[in-house]
CSV table of C-alpha atoms in Angstrom, one decimal:
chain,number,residue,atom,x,y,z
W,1,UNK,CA,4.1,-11.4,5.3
W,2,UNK,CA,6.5,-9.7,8.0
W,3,UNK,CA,4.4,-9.1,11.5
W,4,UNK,CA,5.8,-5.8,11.6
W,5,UNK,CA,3.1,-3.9,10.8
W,6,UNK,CA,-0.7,-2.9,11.7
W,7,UNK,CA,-3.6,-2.1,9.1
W,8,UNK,CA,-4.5,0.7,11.0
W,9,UNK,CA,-1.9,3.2,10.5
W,10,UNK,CA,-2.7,7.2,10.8
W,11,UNK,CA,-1.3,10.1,9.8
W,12,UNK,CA,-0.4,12.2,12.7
W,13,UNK,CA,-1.7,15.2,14.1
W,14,UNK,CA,-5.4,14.6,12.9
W,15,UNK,CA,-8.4,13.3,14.4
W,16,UNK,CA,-9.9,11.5,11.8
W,17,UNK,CA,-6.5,9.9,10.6
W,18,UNK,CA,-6.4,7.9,14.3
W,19,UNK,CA,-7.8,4.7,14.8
W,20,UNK,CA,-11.7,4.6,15.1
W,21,UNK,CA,-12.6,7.5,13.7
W,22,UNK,CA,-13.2,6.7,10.3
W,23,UNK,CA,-16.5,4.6,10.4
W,24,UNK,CA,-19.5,5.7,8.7
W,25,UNK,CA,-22.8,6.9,10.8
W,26,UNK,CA,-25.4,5.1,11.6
W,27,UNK,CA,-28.0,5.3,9.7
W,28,UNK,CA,-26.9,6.0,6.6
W,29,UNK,CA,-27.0,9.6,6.0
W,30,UNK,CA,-27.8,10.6,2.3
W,31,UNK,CA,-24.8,12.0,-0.1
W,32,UNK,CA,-24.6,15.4,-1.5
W,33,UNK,CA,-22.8,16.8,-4.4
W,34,UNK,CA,-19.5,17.7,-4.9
W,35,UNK,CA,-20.3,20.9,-5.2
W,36,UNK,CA,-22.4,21.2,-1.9
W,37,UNK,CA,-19.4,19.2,-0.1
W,38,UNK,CA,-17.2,22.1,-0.6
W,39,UNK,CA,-20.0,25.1,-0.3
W,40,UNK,CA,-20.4,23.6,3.3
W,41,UNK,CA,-16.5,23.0,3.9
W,42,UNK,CA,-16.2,25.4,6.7
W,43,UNK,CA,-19.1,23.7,8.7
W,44,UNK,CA,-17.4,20.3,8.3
W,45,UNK,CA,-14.0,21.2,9.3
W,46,UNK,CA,-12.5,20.0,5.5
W,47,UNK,CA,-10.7,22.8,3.2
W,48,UNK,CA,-11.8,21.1,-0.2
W,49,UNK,CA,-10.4,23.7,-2.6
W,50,UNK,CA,-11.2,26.8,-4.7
W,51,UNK,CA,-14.9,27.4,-4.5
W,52,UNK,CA,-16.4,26.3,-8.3
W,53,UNK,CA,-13.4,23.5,-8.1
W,54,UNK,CA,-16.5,20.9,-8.9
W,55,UNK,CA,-18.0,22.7,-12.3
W,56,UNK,CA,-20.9,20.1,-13.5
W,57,UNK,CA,-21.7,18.5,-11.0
W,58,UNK,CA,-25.5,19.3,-10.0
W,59,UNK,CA,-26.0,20.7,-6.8
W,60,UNK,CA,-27.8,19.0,-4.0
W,61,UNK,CA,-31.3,19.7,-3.2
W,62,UNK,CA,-32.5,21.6,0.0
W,63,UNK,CA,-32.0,20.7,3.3
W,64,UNK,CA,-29.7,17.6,2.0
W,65,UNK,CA,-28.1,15.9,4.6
W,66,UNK,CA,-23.9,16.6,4.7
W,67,UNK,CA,-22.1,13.1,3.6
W,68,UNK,CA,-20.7,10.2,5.9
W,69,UNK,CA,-17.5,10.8,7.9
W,70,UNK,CA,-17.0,7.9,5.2
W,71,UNK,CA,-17.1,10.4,2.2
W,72,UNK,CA,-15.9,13.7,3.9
W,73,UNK,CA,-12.3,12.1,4.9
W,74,UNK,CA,-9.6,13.5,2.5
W,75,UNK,CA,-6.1,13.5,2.1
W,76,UNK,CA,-3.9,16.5,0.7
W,77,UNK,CA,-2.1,15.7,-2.4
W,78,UNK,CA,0.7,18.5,-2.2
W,79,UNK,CA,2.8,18.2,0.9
W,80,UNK,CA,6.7,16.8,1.8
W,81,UNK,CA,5.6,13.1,1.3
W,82,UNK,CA,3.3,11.9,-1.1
W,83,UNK,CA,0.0,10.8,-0.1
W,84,UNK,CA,-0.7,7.1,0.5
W,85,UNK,CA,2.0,6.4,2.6
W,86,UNK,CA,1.1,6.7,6.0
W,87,UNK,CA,-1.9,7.1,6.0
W,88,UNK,CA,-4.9,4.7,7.3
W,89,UNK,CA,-5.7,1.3,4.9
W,90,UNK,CA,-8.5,2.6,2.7
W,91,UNK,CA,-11.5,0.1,2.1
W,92,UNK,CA,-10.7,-0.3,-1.8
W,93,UNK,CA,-7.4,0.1,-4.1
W,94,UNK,CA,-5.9,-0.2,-7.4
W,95,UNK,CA,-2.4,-1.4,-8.3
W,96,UNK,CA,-1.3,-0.3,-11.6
W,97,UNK,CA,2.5,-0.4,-13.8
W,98,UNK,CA,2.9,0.8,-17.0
W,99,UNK,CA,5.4,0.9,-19.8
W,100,UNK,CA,5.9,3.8,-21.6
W,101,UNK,CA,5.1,3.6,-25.6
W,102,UNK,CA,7.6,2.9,-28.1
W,103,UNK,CA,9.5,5.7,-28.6
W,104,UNK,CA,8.1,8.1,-25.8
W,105,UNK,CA,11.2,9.5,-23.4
W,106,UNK,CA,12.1,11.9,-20.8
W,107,UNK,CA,9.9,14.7,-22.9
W,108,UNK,CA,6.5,12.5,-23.0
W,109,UNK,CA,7.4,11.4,-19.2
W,110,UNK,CA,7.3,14.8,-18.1
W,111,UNK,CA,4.3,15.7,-19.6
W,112,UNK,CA,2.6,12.5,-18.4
W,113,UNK,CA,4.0,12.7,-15.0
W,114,UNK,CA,2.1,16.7,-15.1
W,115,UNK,CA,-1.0,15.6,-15.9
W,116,UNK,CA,-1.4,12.9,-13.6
W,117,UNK,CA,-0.7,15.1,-10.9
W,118,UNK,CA,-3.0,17.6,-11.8
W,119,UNK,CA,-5.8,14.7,-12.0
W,120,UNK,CA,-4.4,13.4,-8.3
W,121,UNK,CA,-4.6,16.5,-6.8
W,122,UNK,CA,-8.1,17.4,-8.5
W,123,UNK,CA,-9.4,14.2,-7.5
W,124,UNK,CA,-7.8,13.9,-3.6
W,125,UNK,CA,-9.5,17.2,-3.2
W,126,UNK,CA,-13.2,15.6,-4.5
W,127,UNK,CA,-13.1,17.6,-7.4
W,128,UNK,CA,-14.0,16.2,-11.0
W,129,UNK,CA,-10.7,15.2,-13.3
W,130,UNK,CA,-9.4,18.2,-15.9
W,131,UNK,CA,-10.7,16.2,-18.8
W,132,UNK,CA,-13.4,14.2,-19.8
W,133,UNK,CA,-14.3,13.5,-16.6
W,134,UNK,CA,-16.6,9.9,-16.3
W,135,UNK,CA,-19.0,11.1,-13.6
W,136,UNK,CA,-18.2,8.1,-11.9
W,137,UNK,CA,-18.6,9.4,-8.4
W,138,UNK,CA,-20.6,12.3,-9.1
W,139,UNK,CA,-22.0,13.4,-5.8
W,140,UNK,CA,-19.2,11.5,-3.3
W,141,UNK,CA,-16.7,13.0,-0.6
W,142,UNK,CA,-12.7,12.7,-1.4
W,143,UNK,CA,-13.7,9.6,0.6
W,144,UNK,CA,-10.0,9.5,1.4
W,145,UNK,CA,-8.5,9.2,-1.7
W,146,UNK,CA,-5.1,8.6,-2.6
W,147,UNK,CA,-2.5,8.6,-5.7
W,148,UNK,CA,1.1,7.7,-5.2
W,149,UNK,CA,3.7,7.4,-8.1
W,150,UNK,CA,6.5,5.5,-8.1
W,151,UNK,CA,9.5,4.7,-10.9
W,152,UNK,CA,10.9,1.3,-12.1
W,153,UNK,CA,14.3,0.2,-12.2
W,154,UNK,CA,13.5,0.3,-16.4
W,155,UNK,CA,12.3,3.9,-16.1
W,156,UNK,CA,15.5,5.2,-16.6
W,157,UNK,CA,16.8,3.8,-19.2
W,158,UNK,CA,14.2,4.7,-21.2
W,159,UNK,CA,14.1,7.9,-20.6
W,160,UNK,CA,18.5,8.3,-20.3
W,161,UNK,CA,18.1,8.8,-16.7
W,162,UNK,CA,20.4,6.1,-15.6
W,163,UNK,CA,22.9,8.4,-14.0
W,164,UNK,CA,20.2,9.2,-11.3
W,165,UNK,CA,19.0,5.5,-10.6
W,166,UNK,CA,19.6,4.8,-7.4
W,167,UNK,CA,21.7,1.9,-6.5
W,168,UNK,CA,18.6,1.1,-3.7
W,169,UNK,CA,16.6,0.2,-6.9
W,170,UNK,CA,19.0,-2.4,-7.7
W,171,UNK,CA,16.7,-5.6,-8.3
W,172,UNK,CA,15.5,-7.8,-5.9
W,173,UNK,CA,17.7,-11.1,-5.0
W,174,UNK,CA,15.8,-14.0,-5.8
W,175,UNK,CA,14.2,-16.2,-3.0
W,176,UNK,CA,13.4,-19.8,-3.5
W,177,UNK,CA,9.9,-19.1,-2.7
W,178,UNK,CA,9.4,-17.0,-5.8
W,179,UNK,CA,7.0,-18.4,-8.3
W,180,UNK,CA,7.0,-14.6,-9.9
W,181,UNK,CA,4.5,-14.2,-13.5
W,182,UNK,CA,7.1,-11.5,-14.9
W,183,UNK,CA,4.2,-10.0,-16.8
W,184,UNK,CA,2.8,-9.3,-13.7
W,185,UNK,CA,5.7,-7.8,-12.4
W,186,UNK,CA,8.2,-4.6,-12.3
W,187,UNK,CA,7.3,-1.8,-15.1
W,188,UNK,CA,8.4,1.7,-15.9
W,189,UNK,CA,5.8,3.8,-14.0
W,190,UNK,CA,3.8,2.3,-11.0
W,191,UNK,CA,0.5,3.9,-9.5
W,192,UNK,CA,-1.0,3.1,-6.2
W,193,UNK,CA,-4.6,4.5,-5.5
W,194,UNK,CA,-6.7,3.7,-2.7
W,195,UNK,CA,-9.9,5.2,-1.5
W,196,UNK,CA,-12.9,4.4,1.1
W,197,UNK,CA,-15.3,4.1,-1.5
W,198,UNK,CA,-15.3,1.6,-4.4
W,199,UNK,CA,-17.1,4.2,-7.2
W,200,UNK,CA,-14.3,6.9,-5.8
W,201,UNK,CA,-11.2,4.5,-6.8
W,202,UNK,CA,-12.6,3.5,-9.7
W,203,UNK,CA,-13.3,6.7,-10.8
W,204,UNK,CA,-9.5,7.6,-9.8
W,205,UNK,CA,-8.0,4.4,-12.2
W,206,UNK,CA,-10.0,5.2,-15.9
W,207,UNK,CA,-9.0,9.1,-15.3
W,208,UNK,CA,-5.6,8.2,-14.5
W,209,UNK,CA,-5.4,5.6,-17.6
W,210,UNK,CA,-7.3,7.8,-19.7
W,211,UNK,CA,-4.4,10.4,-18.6
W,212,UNK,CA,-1.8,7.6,-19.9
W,213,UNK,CA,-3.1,8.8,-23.7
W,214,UNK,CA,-0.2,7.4,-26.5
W,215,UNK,CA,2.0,8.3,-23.7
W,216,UNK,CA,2.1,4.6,-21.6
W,217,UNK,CA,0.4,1.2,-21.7
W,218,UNK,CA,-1.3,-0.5,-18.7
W,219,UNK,CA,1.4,-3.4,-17.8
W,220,UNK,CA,-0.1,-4.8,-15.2
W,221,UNK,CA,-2.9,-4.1,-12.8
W,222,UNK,CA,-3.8,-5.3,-9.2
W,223,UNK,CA,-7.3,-4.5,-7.3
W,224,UNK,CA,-7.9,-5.0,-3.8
W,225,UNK,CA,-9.7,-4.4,-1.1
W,226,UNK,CA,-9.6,-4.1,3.4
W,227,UNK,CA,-12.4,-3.9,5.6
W,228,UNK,CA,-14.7,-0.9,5.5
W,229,UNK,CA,-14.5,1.8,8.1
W,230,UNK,CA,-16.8,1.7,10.7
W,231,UNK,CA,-17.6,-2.1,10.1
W,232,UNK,CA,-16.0,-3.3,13.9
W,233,UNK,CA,-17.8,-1.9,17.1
W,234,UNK,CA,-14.4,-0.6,18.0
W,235,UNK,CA,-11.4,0.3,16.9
W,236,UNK,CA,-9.0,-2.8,16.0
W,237,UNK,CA,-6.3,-4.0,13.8
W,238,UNK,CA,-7.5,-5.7,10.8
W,239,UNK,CA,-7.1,-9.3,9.9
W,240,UNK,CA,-6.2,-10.8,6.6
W,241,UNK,CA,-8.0,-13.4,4.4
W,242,UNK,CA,-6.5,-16.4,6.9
W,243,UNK,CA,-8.3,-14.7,9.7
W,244,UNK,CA,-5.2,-13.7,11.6
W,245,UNK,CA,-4.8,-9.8,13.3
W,246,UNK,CA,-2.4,-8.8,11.1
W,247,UNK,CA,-0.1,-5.8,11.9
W,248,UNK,CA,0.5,-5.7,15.3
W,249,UNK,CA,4.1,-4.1,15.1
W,250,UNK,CA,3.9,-2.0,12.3
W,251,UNK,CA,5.9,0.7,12.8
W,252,UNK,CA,4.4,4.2,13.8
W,253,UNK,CA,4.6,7.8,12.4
W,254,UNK,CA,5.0,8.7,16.1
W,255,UNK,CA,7.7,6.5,16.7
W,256,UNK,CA,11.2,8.6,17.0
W,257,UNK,CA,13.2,6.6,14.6
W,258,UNK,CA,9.6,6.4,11.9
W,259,UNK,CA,11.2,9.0,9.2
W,260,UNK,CA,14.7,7.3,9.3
W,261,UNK,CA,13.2,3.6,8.7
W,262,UNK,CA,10.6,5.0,6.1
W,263,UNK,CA,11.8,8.1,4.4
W,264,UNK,CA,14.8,9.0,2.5
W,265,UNK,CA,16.7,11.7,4.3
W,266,UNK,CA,17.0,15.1,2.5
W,267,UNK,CA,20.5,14.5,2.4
W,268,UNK,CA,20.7,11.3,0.7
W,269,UNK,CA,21.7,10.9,-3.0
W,270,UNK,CA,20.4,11.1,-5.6
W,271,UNK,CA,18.7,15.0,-4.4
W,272,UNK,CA,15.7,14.2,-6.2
W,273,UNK,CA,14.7,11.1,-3.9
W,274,UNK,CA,14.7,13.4,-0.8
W,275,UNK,CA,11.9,12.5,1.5
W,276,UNK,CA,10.5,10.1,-0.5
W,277,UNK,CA,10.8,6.0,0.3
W,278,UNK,CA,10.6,2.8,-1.7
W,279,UNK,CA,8.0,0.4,-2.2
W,280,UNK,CA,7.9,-3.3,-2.9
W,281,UNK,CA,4.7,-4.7,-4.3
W,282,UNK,CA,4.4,-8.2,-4.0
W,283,UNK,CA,1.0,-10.6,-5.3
W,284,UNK,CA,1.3,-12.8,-2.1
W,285,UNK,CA,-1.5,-16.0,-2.7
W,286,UNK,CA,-2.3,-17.0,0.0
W,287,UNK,CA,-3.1,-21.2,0.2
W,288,UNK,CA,-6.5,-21.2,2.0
W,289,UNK,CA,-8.1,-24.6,1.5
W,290,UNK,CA,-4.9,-26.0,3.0
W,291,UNK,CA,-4.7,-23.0,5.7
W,292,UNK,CA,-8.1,-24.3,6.7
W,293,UNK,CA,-7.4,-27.7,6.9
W,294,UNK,CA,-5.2,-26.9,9.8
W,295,UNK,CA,-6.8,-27.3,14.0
W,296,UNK,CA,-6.9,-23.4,15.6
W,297,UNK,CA,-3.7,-24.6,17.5
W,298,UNK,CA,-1.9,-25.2,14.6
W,299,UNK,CA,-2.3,-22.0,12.9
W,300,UNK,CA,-1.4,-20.3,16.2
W,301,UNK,CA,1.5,-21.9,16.2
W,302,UNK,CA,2.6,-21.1,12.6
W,303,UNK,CA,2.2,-17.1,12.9
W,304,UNK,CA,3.1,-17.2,16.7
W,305,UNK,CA,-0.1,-15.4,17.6
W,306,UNK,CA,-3.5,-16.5,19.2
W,307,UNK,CA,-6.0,-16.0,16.3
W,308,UNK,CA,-9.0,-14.4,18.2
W,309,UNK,CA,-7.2,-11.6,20.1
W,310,UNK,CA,-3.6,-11.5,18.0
W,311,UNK,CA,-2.0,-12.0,21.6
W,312,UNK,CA,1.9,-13.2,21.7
W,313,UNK,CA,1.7,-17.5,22.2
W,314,UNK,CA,4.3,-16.1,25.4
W,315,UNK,CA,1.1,-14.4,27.0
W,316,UNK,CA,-0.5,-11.3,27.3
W,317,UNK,CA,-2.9,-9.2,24.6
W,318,UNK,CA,-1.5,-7.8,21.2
W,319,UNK,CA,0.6,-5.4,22.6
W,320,UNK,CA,2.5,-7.2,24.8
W,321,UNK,CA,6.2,-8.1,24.0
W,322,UNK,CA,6.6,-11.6,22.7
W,323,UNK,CA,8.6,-13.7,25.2
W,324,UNK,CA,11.1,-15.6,23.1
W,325,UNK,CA,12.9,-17.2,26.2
W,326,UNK,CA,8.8,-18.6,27.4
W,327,UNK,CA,8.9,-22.2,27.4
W,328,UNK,CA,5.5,-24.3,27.9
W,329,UNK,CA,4.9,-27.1,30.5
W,330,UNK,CA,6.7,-30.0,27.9
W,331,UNK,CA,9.8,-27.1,27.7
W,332,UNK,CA,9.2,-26.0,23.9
W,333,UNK,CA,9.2,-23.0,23.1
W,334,UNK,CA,5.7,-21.3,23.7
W,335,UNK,CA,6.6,-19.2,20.6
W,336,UNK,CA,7.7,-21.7,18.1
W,337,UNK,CA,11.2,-21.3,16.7
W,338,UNK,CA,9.6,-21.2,13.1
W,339,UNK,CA,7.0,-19.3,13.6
W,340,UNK,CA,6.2,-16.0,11.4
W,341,UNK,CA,5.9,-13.5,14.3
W,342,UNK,CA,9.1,-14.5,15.9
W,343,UNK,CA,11.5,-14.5,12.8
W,344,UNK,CA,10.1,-11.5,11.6
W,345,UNK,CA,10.8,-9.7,14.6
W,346,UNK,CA,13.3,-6.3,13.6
W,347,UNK,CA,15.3,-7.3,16.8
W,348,UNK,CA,16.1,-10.8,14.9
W,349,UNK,CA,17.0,-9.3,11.5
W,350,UNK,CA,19.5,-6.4,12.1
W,351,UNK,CA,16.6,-4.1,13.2
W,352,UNK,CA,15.2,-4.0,9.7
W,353,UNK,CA,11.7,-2.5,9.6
W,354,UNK,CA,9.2,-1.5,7.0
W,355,UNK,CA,5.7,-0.1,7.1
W,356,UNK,CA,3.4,-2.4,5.5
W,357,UNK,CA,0.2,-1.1,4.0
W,358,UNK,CA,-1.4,-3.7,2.4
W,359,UNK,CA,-4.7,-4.6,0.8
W,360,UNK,CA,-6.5,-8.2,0.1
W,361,UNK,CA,-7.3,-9.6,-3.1
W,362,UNK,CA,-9.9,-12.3,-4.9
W,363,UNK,CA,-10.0,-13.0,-8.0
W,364,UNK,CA,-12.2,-15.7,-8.3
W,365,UNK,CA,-11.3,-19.6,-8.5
W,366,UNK,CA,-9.4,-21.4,-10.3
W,367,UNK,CA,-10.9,-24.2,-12.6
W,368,UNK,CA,-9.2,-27.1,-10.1
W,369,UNK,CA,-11.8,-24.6,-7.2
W,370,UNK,CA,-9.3,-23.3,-5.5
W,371,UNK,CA,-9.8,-20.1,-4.6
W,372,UNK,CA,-7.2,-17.2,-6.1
W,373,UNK,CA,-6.6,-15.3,-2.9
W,374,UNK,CA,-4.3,-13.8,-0.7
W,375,UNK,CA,-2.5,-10.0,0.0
W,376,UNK,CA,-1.5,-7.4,-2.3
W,377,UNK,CA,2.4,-6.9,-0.2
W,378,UNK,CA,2.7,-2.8,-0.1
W,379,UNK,CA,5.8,-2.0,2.7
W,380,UNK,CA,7.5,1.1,2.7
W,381,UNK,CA,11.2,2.3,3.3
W,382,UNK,CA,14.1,4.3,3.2
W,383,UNK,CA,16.2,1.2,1.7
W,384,UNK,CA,14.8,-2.2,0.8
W,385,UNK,CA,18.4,-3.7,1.3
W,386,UNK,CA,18.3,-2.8,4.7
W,387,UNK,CA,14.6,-3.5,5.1
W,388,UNK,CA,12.6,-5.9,3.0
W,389,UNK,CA,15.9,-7.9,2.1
W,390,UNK,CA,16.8,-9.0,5.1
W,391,UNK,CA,13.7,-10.2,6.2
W,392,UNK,CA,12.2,-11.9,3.1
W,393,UNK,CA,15.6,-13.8,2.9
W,394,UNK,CA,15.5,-14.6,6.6
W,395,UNK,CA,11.7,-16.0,6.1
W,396,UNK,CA,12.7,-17.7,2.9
W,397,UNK,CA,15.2,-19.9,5.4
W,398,UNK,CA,12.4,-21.4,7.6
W,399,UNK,CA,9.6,-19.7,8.3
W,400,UNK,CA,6.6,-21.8,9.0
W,401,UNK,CA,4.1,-19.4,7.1
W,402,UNK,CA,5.8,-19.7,3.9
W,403,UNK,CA,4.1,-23.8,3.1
W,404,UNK,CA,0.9,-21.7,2.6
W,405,UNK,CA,1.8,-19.2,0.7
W,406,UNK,CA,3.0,-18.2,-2.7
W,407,UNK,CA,4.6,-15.3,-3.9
W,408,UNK,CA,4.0,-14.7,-7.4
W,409,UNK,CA,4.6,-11.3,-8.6
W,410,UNK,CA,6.9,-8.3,-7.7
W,411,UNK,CA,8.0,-4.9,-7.9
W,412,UNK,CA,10.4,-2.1,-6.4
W,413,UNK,CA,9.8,1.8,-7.3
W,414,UNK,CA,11.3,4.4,-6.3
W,415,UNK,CA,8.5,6.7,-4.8
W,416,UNK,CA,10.1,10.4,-4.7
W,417,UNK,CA,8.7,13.1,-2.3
W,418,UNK,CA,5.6,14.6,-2.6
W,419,UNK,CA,5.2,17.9,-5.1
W,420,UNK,CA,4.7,21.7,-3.4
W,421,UNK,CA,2.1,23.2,-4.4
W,422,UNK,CA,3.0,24.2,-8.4
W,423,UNK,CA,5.2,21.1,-9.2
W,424,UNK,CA,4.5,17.8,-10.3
W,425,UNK,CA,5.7,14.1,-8.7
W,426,UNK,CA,9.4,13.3,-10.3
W,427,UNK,CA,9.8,17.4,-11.7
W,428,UNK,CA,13.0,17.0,-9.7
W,429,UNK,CA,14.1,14.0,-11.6
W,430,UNK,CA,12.7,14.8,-15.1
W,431,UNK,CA,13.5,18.4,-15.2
W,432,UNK,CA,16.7,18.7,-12.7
């Protein structure tokens, strides 16, 4: 689990995409409908769509209260990126592959590919799906909803595409600390949705496998979760299920170099991967009775980090630059040479960086009581040779971290840019 990153990554340019300012208020404000959400749109700043977008949903009564900063935050579906990306951690998310059927190609991709994007965009907007929709989360905000597609290595074969694979989809080397489930692992199509409400990304997942139809079959699916906005006094990064601050030096959209470590350059080849990135999705289990076992001072010592503040070992707070050259009163290092903050560290691999946007998982115990447990791995790149590679293989080679941890299933999807407004995600690719 690289150090290179922070839960609490914004979009720029907006308010409520900066740190902080996505709690809920106090006092619980009572939910409207869909529909009264976007009659009141110009009075709470959101542009939610055509008016009539949310057709059967009942309105709200009289003198309703307007919904939570909680509900009302929404991301835009059509833009140069797709959503999901770099945007904050949302509270709840879904990891989904899927295979396409026997016999379905680049014909029945297309027209999946088309109506899952007309569902994302309904949906991001807080509108109700095209068809059939569940009600699910009749009478919630957009609640900052996102859906991001990505393609397999497999994809295209089966759909004659290989010409326009690119070689940064190449699979993953292994490392010695894979204990990977295959079934649980790669597929043709991948789908990431996230959302600040549980009922909201729920709702997202059946309409986007009900969308699926004879075209696709579930492979695999993931669900996670981060903390809730609004649930710290003040704004902070978050911290993982080992209790650690985690994502101190993630990298930042306002950083100069952010587009040319995360996004594919509209140059690049092949055309239809311009501005988009790659992800690798990795079930991380995390080893928490035996994490716990350890003394405060020895889990400090095995990220690198003081547990309460995320501070470097070298000194300071969070922010401050780890000291590699520090050395404590016995002349050790006060940053271990093993630890996970240090070897992670761009400036010791190459200046390899990724954006990691994570969530945390539980799913239940195991019969021996252990607890299955850990971090859902989401990072983010122009090229995962030159960003995740390096670093996972650099970790595999020492890194204290790695005795309580287990990586045990994986992915890398190439994520193209995001649709205009009249296309779908991959139209590029399927239709180019």
């Amino acid at each position: 689990m690289p150090d290179q990153t922070t839960s609490e990554t914004r979009a720029p340019g907006s308010p409520a995409h900066e740190p902080g300012n996505r709690g809920g208020s106090a006092g619980g404000a009572r939910e409207v409908s869909r529909r009264a959400l976007l009659g009141t749109a110009g009075a709470t700043g959101l542009a939610l769509g055509a008016a009539g977008a949310a057709v059967g949903y009942a309105s709200a009564p009289a003198g309703a209260a307007p919904l939570t900063s909680v509900g009302a935050g929404r991301a835009m579906f059509h833009g140069k990126h797709q959503p999901g990306i770099t945007e904050g951690l949302q509270a709840r998310g879904h990891l989904v592959a899927f295979d396409l059927a026997a016999g379905a190609g680049r014909k029945e991709a297309a027209a999946l590919l088309r109506r899952w994007s007309a569902t994302a965009g309904r949906l991001m907007a807080g509108e109700a799906a095209p068809h059939g929709d569940t009600g699910v989360a009749r009478d919630a905000g957009p609640s900052s909803l996102t859906i991001t597609f990505g393609f397999g290595h497999s994809f295209f074969g089966r759909t004659g595409l290989e010409k326009q694979r690119p070689t940064a989809l190449d699979p993953l080397p292994d490392f010695s600390s894979d204990r990977l489930d295959r079934a649980r692992s790669d597929g043709d199509l991948w789908v990431q949705i996230g959302a600040d409400d549980a009922l909201v990304a729920f709702h997202a997942l059946r309409a986007i496998q009900k969308d699926a139809g004879h075209a696709a079959r579930v492979r695999w699916q993931m669900n996670g979760f981060n903390r809730t906005p609004g649930a710290t006094a003040h704004p902070m990064t978050a911290r993982n299920l080992m209790g650690q601050i985690d994502g101190t030096r993630n990298p930042k959209p306002a950083d100069a170099d952010f587009d040319r470590r995360i996004f594919v350059p509209a140059s690049a080849e092949p055309a239809w991967m311009a501005n988009g990135s790659y992800a690798v999705v990795r079930r991380i289990r995390m080893l928490l009775d035996d994490w716990e076992a350890l003394s405060l001072s020895a889990q400090e010592a095995v990220i690198g980090r003081r547990k309460d503040t995320g501070a470097p070992l070298s000194g300071g707070d969070e922010t401050t630059p780890m000291d590699l050259e520090k050395t404590d009163a016995k002349g050790e290092p006060a940053v271990p040479i093993n630890a996970h903050a240090r070897i992670t560290r761009p400036d010791r691999n190459g200046g390899a960086a990724m954006l990691r946007r994570p969530f945390s998982y539980h799913d239940g115990i195991d019969q021996d009581g252990t607890p299955d447990a850990g971090l859902l791995f989401i990072c983010w790149q122009a090229d995962p040779l030159r960003g995740f590679v390096p670093v996972q293989r650099k970790l595999d080679r020492g890194d204290a971290l790695s005795r309580f941890i287990r990586h045990e299933a994986s992915g890398l999807f190439a994520v193209p840019g995001g649709a205009a407004e009249g296309e779908y995600v991959g139209q590029r690719l399927l239709e180019g």
